[in-house]
Every structure is written in structure tokens, then in C-alpha cells.
mmCIF file of C-alpha atoms and ligand atoms in Angstrom:
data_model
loop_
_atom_site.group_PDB
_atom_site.id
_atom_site.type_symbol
_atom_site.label_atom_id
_atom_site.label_comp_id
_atom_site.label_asym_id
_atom_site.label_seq_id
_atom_site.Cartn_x
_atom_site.Cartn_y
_atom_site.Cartn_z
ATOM 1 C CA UNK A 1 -7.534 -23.672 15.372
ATOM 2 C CA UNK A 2 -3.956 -24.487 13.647
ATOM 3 C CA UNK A 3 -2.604 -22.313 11.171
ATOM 4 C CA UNK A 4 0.360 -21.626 9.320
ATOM 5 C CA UNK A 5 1.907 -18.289 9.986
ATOM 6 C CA UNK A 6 5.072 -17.171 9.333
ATOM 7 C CA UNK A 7 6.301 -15.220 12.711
ATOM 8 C CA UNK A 8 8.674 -12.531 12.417
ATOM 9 C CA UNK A 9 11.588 -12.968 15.659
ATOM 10 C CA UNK A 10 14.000 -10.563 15.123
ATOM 11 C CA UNK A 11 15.144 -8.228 12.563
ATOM 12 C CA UNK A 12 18.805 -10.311 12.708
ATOM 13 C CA UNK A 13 17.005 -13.792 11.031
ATOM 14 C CA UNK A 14 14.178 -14.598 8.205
ATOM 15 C CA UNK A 15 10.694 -15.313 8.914
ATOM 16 C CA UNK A 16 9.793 -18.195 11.109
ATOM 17 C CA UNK A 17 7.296 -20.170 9.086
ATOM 18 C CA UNK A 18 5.405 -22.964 11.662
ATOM 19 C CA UNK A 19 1.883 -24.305 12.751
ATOM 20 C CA UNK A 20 -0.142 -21.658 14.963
ATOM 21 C CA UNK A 21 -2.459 -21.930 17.572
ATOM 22 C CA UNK A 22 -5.580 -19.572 17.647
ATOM 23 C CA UNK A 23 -8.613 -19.009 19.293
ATOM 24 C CA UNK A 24 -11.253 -18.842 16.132
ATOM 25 C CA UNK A 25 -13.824 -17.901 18.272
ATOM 26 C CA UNK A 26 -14.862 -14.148 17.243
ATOM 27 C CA UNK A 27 -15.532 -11.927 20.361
ATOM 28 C CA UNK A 28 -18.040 -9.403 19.986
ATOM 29 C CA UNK A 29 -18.101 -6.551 16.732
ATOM 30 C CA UNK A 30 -15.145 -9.505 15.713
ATOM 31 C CA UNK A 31 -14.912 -11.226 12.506
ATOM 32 C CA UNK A 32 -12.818 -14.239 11.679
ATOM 33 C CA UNK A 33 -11.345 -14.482 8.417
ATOM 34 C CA UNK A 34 -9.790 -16.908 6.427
ATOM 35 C CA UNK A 35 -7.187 -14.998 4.121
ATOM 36 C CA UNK A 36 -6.409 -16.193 0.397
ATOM 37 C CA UNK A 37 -3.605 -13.878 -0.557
ATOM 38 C CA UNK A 38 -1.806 -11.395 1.359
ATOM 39 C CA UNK A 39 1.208 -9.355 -0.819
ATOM 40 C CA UNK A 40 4.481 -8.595 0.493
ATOM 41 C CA UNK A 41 5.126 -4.744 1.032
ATOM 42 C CA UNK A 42 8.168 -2.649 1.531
ATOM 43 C CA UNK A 43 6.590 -1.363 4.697
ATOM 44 C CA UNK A 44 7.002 -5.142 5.988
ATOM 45 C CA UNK A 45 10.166 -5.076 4.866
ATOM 46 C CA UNK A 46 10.882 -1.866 6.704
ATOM 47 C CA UNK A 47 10.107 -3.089 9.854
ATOM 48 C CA UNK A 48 11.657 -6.055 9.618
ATOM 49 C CA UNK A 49 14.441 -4.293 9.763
ATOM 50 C CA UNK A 50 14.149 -2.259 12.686
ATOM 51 C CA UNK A 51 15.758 -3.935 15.599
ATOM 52 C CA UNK A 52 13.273 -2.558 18.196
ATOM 53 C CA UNK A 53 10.410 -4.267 16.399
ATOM 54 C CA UNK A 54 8.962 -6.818 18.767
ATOM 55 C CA UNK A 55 8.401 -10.478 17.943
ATOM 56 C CA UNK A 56 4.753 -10.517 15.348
ATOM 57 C CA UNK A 57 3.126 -11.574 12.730
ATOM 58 C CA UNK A 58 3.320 -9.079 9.966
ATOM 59 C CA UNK A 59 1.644 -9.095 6.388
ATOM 60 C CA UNK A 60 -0.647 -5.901 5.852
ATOM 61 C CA UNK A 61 -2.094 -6.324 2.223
ATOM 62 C CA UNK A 62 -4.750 -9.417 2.398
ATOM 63 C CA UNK A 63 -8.071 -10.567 1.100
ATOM 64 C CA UNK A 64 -9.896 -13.246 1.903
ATOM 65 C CA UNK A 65 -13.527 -14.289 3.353
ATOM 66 C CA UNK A 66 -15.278 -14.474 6.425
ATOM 67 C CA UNK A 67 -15.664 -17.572 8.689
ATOM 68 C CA UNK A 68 -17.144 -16.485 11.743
ATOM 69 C CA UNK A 69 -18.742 -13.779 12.990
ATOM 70 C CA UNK A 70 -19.160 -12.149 17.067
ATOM 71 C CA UNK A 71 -22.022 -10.284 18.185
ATOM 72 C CA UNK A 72 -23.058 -7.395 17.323
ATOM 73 C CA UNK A 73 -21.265 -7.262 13.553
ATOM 74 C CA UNK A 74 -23.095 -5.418 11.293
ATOM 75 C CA UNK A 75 -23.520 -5.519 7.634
ATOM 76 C CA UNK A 76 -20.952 -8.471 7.291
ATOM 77 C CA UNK A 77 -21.666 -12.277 7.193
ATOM 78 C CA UNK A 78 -19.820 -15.798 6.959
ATOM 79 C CA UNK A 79 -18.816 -16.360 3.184
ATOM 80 C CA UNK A 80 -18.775 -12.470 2.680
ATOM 81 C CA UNK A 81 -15.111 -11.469 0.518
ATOM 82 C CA UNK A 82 -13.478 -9.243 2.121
ATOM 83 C CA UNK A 83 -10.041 -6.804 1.682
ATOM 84 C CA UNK A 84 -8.137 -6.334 5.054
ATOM 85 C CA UNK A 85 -7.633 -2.309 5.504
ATOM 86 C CA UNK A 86 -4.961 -1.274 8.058
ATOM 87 C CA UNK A 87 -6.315 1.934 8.847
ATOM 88 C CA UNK A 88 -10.232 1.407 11.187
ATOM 89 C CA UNK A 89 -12.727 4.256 11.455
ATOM 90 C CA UNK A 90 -15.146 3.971 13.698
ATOM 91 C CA UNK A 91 -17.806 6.296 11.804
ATOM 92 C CA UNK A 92 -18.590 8.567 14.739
ATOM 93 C CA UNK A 93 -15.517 10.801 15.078
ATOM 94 C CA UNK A 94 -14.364 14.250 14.411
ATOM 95 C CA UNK A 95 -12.276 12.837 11.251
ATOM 96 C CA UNK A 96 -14.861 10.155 10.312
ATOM 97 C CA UNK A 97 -17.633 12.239 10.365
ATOM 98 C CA UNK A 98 -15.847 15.005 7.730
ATOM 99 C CA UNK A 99 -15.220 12.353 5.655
ATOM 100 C CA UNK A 100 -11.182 11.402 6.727
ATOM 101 C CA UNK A 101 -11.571 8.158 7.757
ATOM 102 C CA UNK A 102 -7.695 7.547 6.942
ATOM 103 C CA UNK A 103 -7.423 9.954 10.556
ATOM 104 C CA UNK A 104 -10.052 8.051 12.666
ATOM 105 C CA UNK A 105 -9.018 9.227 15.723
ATOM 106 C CA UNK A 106 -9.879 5.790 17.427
ATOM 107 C CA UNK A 107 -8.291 3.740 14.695
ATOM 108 C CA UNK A 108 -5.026 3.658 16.495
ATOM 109 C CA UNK A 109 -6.836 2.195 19.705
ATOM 110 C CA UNK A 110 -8.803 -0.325 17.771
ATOM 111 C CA UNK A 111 -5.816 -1.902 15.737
ATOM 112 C CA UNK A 112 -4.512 -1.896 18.963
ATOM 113 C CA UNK A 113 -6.906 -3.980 19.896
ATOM 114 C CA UNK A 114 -6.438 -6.250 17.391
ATOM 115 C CA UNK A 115 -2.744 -6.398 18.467
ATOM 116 C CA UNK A 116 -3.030 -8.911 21.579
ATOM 117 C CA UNK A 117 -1.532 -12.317 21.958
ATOM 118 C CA UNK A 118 -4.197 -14.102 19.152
ATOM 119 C CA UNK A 119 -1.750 -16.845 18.331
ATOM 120 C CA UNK A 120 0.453 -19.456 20.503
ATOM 121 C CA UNK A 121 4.053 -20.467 19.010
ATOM 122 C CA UNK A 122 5.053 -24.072 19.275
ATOM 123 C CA UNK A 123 7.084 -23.254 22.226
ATOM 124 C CA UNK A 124 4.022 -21.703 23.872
ATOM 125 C CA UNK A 125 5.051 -18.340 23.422
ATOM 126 C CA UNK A 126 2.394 -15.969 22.099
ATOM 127 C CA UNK A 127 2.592 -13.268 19.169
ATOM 128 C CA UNK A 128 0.260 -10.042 18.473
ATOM 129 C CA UNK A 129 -1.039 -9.261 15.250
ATOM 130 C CA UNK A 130 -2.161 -6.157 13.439
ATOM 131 C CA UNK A 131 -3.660 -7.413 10.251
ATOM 132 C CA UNK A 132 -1.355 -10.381 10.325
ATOM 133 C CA UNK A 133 -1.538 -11.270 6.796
ATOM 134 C CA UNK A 134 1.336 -13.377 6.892
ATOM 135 C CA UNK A 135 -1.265 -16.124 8.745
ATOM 136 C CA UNK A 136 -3.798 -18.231 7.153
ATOM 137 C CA UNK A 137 -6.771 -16.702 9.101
ATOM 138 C CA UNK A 138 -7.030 -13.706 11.524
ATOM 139 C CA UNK A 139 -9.577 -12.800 14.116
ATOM 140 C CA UNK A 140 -10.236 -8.872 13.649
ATOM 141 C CA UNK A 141 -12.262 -6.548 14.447
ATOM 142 C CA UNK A 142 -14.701 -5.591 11.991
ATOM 143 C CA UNK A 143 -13.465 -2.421 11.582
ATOM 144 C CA UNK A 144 -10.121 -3.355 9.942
ATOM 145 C CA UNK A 145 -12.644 -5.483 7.138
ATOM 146 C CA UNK A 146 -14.475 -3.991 3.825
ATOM 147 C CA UNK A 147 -16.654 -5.933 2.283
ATOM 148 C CA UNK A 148 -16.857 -6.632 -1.468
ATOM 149 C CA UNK A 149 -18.714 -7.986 -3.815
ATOM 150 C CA UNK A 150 -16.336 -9.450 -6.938
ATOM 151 C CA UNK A 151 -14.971 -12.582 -8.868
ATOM 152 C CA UNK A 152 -11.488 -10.825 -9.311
ATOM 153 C CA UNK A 153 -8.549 -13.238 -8.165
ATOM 154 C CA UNK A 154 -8.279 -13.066 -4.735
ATOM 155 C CA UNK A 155 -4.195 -12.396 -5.120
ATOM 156 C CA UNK A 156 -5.513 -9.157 -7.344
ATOM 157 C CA UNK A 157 -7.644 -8.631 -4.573
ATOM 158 C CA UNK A 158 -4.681 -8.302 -1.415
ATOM 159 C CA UNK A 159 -3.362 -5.592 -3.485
ATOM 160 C CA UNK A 160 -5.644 -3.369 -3.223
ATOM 161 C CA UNK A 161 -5.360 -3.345 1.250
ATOM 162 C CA UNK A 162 -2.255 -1.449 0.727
ATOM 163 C CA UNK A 163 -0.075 -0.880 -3.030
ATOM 164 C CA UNK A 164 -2.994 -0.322 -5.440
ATOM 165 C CA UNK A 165 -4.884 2.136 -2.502
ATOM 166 C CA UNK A 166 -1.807 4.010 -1.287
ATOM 167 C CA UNK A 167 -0.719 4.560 -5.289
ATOM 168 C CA UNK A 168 -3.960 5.080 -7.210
ATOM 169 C CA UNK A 169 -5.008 7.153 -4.437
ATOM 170 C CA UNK A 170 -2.315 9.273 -4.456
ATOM 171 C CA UNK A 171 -3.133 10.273 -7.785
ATOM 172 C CA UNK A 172 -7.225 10.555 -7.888
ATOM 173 C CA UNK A 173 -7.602 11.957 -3.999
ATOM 174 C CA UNK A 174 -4.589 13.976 -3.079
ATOM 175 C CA UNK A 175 -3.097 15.606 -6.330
ATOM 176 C CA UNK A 176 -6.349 14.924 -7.674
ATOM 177 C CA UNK A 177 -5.053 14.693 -11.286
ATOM 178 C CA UNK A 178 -7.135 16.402 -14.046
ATOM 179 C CA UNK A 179 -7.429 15.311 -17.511
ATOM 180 C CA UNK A 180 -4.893 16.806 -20.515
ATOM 181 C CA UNK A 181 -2.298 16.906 -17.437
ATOM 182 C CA UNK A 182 1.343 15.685 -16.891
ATOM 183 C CA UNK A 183 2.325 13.644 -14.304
ATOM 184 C CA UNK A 184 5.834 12.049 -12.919
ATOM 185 C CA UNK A 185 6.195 9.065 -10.632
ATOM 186 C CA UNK A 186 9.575 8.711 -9.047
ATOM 187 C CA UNK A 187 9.560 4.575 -8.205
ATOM 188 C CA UNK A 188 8.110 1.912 -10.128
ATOM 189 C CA UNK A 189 6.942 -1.010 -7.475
ATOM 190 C CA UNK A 190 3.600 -1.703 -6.152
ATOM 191 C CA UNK A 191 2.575 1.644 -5.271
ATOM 192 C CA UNK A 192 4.410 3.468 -8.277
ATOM 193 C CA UNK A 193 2.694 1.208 -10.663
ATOM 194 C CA UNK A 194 -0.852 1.755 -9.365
ATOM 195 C CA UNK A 195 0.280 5.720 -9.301
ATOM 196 C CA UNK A 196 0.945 5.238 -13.239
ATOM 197 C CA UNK A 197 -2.448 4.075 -13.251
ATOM 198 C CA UNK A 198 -3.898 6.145 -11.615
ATOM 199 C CA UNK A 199 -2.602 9.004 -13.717
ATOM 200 C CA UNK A 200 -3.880 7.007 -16.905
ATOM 201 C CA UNK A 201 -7.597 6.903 -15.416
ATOM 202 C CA UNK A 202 -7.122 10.583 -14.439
ATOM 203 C CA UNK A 203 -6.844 11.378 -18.120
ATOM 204 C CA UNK A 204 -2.845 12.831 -17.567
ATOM 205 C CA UNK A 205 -1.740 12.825 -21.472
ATOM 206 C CA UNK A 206 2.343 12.911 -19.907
ATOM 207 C CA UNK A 207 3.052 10.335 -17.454
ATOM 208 C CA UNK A 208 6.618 10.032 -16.747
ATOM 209 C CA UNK A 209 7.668 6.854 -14.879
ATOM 210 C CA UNK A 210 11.577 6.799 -13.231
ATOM 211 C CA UNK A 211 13.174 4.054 -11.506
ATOM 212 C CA UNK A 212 16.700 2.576 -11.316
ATOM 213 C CA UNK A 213 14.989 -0.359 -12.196
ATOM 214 C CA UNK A 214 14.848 -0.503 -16.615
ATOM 215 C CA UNK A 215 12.100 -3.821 -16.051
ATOM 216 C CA UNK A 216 9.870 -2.055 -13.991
ATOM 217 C CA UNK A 217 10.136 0.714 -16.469
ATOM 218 C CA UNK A 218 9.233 -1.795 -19.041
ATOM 219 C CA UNK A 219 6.262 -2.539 -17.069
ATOM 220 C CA UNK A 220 5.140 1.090 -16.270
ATOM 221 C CA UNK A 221 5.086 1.859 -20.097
ATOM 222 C CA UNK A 222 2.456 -1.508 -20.544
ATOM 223 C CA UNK A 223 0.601 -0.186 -17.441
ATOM 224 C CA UNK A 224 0.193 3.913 -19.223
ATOM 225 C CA UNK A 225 3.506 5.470 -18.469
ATOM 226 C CA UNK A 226 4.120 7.600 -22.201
ATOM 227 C CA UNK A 227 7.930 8.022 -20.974
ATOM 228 C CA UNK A 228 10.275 5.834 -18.714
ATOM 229 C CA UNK A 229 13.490 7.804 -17.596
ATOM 230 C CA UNK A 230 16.204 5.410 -15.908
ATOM 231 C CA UNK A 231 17.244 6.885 -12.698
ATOM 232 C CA UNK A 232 21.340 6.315 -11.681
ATOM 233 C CA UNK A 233 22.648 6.144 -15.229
ATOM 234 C CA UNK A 234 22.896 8.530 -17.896
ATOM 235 C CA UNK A 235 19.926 10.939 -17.532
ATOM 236 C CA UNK A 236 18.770 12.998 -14.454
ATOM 237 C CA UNK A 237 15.538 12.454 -13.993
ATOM 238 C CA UNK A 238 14.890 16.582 -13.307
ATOM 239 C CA UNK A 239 16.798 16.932 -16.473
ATOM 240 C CA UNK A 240 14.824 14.206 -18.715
ATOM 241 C CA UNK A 241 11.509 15.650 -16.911
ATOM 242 C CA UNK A 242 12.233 18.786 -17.473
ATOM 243 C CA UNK A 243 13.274 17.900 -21.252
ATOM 244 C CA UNK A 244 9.609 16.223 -21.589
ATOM 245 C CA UNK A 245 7.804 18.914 -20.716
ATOM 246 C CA UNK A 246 9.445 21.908 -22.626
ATOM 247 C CA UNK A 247 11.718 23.283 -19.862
ATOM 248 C CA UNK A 248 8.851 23.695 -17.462
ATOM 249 C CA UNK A 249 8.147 20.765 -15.486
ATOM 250 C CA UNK A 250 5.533 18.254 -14.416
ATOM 251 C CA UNK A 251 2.069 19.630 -13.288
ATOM 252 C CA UNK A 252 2.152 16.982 -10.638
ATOM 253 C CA UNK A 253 5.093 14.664 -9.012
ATOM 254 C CA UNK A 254 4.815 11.978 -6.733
ATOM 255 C CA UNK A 255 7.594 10.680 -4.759
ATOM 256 C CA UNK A 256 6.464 7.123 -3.783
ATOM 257 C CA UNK A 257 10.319 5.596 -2.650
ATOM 258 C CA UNK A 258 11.038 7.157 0.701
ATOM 259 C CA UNK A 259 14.224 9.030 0.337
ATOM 260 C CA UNK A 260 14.714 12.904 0.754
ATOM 261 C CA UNK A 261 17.060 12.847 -2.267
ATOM 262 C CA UNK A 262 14.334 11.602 -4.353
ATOM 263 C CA UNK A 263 11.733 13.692 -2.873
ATOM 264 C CA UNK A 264 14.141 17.207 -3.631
ATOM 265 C CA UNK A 265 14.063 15.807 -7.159
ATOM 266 C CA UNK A 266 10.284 15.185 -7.214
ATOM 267 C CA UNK A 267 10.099 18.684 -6.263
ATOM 268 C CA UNK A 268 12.546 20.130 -8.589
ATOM 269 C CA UNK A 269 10.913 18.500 -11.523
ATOM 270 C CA UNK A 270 7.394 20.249 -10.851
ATOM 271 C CA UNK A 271 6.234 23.161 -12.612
ATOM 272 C CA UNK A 272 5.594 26.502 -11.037
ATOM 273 C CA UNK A 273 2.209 26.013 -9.178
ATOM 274 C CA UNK A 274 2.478 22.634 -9.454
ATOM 275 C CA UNK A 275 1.682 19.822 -6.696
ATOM 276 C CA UNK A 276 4.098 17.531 -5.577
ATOM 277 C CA UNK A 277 2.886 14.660 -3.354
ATOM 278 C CA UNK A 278 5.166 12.586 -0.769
ATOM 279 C CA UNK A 279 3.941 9.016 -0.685
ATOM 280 C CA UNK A 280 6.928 6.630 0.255
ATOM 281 C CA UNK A 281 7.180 6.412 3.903
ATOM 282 C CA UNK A 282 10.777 6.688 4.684
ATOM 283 C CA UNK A 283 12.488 9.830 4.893
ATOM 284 C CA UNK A 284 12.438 11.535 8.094
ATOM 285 C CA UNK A 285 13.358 15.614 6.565
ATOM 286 C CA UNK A 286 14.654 17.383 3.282
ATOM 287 C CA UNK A 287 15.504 20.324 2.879
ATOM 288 C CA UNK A 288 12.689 22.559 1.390
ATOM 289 C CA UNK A 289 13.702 26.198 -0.549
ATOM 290 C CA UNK A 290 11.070 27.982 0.722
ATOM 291 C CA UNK A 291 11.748 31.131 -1.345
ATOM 292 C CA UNK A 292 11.743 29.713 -4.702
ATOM 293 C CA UNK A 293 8.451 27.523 -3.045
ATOM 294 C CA UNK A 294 7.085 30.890 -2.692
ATOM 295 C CA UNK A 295 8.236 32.433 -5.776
ATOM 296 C CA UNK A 296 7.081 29.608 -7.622
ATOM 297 C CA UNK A 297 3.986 28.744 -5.798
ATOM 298 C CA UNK A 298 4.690 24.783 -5.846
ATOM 299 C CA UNK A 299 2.557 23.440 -3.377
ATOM 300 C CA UNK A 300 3.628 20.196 -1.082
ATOM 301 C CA UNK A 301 1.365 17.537 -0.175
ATOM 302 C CA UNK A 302 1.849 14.333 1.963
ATOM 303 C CA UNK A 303 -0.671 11.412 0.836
ATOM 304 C CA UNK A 304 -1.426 8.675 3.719
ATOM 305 C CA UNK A 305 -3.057 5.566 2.473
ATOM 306 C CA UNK A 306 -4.058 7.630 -0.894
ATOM 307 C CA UNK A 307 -6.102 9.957 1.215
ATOM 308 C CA UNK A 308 -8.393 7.150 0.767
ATOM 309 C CA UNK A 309 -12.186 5.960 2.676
ATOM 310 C CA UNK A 310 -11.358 2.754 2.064
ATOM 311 C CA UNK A 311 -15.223 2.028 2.127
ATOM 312 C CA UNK A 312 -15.619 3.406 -0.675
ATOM 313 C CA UNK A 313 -12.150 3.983 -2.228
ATOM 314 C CA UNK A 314 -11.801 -0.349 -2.807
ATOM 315 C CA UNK A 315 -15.278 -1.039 -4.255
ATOM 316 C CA UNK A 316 -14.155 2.033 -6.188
ATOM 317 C CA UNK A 317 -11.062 0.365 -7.451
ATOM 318 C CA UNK A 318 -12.499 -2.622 -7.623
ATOM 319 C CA UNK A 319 -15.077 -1.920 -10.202
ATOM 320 C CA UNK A 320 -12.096 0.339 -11.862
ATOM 321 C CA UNK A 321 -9.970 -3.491 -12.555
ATOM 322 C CA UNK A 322 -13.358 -5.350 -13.768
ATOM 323 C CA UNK A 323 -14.066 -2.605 -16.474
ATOM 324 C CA UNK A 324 -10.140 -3.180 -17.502
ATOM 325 C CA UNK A 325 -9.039 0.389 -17.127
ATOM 326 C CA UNK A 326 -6.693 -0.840 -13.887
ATOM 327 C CA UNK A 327 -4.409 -3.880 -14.316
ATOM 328 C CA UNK A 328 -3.710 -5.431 -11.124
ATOM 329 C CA UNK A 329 -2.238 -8.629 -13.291
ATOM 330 C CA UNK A 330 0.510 -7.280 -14.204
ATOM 331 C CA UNK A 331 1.387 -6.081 -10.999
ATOM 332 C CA UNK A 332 1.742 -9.625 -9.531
ATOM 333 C CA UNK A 333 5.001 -10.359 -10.222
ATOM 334 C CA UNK A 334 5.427 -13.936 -8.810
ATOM 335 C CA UNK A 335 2.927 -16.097 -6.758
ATOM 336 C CA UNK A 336 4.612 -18.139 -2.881
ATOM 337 C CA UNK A 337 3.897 -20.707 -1.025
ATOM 338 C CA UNK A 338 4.369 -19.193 2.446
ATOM 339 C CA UNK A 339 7.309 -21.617 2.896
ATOM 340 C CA UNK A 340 8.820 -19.391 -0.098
ATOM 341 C CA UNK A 341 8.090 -16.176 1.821
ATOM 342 C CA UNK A 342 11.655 -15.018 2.920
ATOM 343 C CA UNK A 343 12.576 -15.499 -0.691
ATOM 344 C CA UNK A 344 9.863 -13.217 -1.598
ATOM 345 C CA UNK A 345 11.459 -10.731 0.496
ATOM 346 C CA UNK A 346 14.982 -11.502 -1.050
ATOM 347 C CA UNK A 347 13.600 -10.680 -4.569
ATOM 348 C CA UNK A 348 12.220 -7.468 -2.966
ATOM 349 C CA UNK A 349 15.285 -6.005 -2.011
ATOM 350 C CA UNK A 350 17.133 -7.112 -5.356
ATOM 351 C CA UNK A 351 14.281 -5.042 -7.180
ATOM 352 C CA UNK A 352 12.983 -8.006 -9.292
ATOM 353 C CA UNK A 353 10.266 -7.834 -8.581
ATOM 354 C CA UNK A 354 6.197 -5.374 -8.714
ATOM 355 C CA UNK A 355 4.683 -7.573 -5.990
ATOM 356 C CA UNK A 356 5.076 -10.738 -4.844
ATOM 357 C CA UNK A 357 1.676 -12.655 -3.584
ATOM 358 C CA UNK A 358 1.569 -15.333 -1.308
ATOM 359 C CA UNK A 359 -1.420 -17.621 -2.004
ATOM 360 C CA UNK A 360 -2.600 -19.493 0.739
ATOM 361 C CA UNK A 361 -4.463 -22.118 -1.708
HETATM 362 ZN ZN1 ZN B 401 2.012 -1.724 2.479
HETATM 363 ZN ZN1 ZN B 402 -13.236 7.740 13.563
#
């Protein structure tokens, strides 16, 4: 089978976009899908950058539907719609069976799996894949697929593999935000809208978006933000918290950029007893005062993949975006061609963007 992928070479050029070879036959408990949409995530963008990183095909955050199935799949069929989920559980494990599928403890070993050589470059080399979203189809196993059953947009759809899950889930599974509450959500992209959200379905009455970013901002206040506070220019955003909610702080802050500077701030601005969750994958340490944690009695959480079972945490969501309480329209920014990919990536890093979608037609 020949499809377009765009192959990542090294972390010193753009995206290789050419015709693939595959083998579209589905091995057994495999599934082949044909993707639709896949978005473009920082966490792409992240290791893109790493000079270590090994030729690929990267792309995380698809949907699309099944066009083949191996033996021995179960409960999915050819035509099925389906959102690609990085994290597998296999159902049977110590994590799996207490309800943590986001720690299968073979999930590591079966995206491994999925990993090998599937495609053959033009100059006969061949390329792994995780997910490999940034290819028009994918053999996988069926681990790595959920199932659903919906007429949103399919570009809508790729969000929710990674951005919409990772942010919305932050909110409703790890803070677990209550109604009446406030909330603050330092960075405004994918994941930071979906947090905003998130806090809206929750029932938070203060929801207090901060980027560097005043369009994002714009678009967090449509989305349920009450206040935006514009990071890196006049106000500090522990100061213009702190100022919202009468000197005290937010019950709950998420830190959804990365950075330990961020992070100390997403800390400072919680109340005492209140939760602050680290979502952005990026910063390796900060320092923590763990005397005024202990005075205080802030508590510190770390959120992977929204604490989310993705089995039932994207139907979830799903059904969430047809009722209209989540907008995942406004969170596609712009719409590629793969050919436009490496431009999607440009707009990334200059901020101008929530998500960009690539739409494979
Ligand atoms: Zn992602
Ligand atoms: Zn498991």
C-alpha cells in the first residue's frame, strides 16, 4: 500500500513529506486504519527537537476508521470510527484492573510493538511508528484504538487522542474540580483550552486563563475563562490571581506549559489547601518550599494523559462536544494539507496558533 507520510530525519531539517510503502495486511489482534485528521502537538514538536531522536514517523493525535482487521480483534470492525490513544492497556494488569489504564504496565511493550519498520522510504530505508499520525493509514494494534460512535468532524475528533484528553482531564479526573470553585490555567494552547473547559463543565464560577499570548486569551474567554491575565507584560500572574480571588488564591492551578518557572507560579497562586496540578511535560525539577507546603497544606499533583481510561474518558468527551457544553471548533485553529505540515509547526512555535489539523481529505 502507498501512502503519504511525512518522515521526520533529523531534528537539524523539516519534515520529509513523500510516498510510503506499507504492508496493509493486519497481523493478528491488528487493525488497519485509515486516518482523517491527525493534530499537531507540542510533544511532536518536542521531540523533533531532540537530536537523539531516531529517524520516524511522528503525529500522536488522530482519528480516523478502520480498514482491515487481523485475527482475533475483538469488538472492532472495518468502517468502525475510531480515535488513536497513545497510551494501550491490556485489561488484565495490576494498573488495568484498579482502574489506571493510563499505567498499563504492558502498554510500553505493546506500543513498542507497534514501533517496527511498518513503512519503506523511497530509498528503501524503513521507519518505525508509534501512532504515526503524520501517515495516511497505520497498522496498530488494537490496543492503541477506541472505538466511537459519532458524526462530529473527524479534525474535532484527532483532538481528543491527545489536547482535549490531557486538558479536560486534568481538570474532571485529577484536581477533580467541584462546582462554585476557582480555577487558574497557566497556558492557553490545545491542552490549556480544553483545561478552561473543563473547568466550565466542572461548574468552577472563577476560571482564570494566563498566557503571553493576548489571542489565545481572547479565545479562552469565548471558550469559559471569566478572567484572562497576560503573562510577560504588566501584571504577574500570582499578583493578578491573587487580586481575583481576594488575596487568597486559586482553589486549583494547573500548569499545562512545561517550565519550572511557570509551575513555582502555578503553585504560588493556589490557596492554602489548594491543589495544584503539573500537566505540561517539560520541566525536569523546581524547587518546592516544603515548609510553607506544609504550613499551608497545598497539595501537588502530576496529571498524565488527564488521568484518563481513555475507553471511557473519549466517548465521555465525545458526547460532552455533541450536547455543546465542549467546543472543539474553536480549538482548530487552521486546517493543512500534509505538504503544509512544517508550516504548521512554524506557526506553533510563533504561538499563532490553538491547534493546527492536518486533514488527510
Ligand atoms: Zn500530544
Ligand atoms: Zn494493563
Amino acid at each position: 500500500l502507498k501512502v503519504r507520510g511525512a518522515v521526520f530525519v533529523s531534528s537539524e531539517t523539516d519534515l520529509v513529506v513523500e510516498d510510503l510503502t506499507m504492508d496493509p495486511d493486519p497481523g493478528p489482534g491488528e487493525v488497519l486504519v485509515r486516518y482523517g485528521a491527525s493534530g499537531l502537538c507540542h510533544s511532536d514538536l518536542h521531540m523533533m527537537e531532540r537530536p537523539e531522536m531516531p529517524p520516524g514517523i511522528l503525529g500522536h493525535e488522530g482519528s480516523g476508521t478502520v480498514a482491515a482487521v487481523g485475527d482475533n480483534v475483538a469488538g472492532i470492525e472495518v468502517g468502525d470510527r475510531v480515535v488513536a490513544s497513545f497510551v494501550p492497556s491490556c485489561g488484565v494488569c495490576w494498573h488495568c484492573l484498579r482502574g489506571e489504564t493510563q499505567h498499563c504496565e504492558w502498554g510500553g511493550g505493546i506500543m513498542g510493538g507497534a514501533a517496527e519498520g511498518r513503512y519503506t522510504r523511497p530509498d528503501g530505508t524503513k521507519v518505525g511508528m508509534g501512532l504515526a499520525t503524520f501517515a495516511e493509514a497505520a497498522v496498530l494494534p488494537q490496543q492503541l484504538l477506541v472505538k466511537v460512535n459519532t458524526e462530529l468532524p473527524v479534525e474535532q475528533l484527532a483532538l481528543i487522542g491527545c489536547g482535549v484528553t490531557t486538558g479536560a482531564g486534568a481538570v474532571l479526573n485529577t484536581a477533580r474540580v467541584t462546582p462554585g470553585s476557582s480555577v487558574a490555567i497557566i497556558g492557553c494552547g490545545g491542552v490549556g483550552q480544553a483545561a478552561v473547559q473543563g473547568a466550565r463543565i466542572a461548574g468552577a464560577t472563577t476560571i482564570v486563563a494566563v498566557d503571553t499570548v493576548q489571542s489565545k486569551l481572547d479565545i479562552a474567554m469565548k471558550l469559559g475563562a471569566t478572567h484572562g491575565v497576560l503573562a510577560g507584560s504588566d501584571a504577574d500572574p500570582v499578583d493578578a490571581v491573587r487580586e481575583i480571588t481576594s488575596g487568597r488564591g486559586v482553589d486549583y492551578a494547573l500548569e499545562v506549559i512545561g517550565h519550572g518557572a511557570t509551575l513555582a507560579q502555578a503553585y504560588a497562586m493556589t490557596r492554602k489547601r489548594g491543589v495544584v496540578v503539573a500537566v505540561g511535560l517539560g520541566a525536569e525539577s523546581f524547587e518546592l518550599p516544603v515548609r510553607d507546603m506544609i504550613m499551608s497544606e497545598k497539595q501537588l499533583r502530576g496529571s498524565f494523559y488527564g488521568s484518563s481510561q481513555v475507553a471511557t474518558e473519549f466517548p465521555r468527551l465525545i458526547q460532552f462536544a455533541e450536547s455543546g457544553q465542549l467546543d472543539l471548533g474553536l480549538m482548530v485553529s487552521r486546517m493543512l494539507a500534509l505538504e503544509e505540515i512544517n508550516d504548521g509547526f512554524r506557526a506553533m512555535k510563533a504561538g499563532e496558533v490553538i491547534r493546527s489539523v492536518i486533514s488527510y481529505g
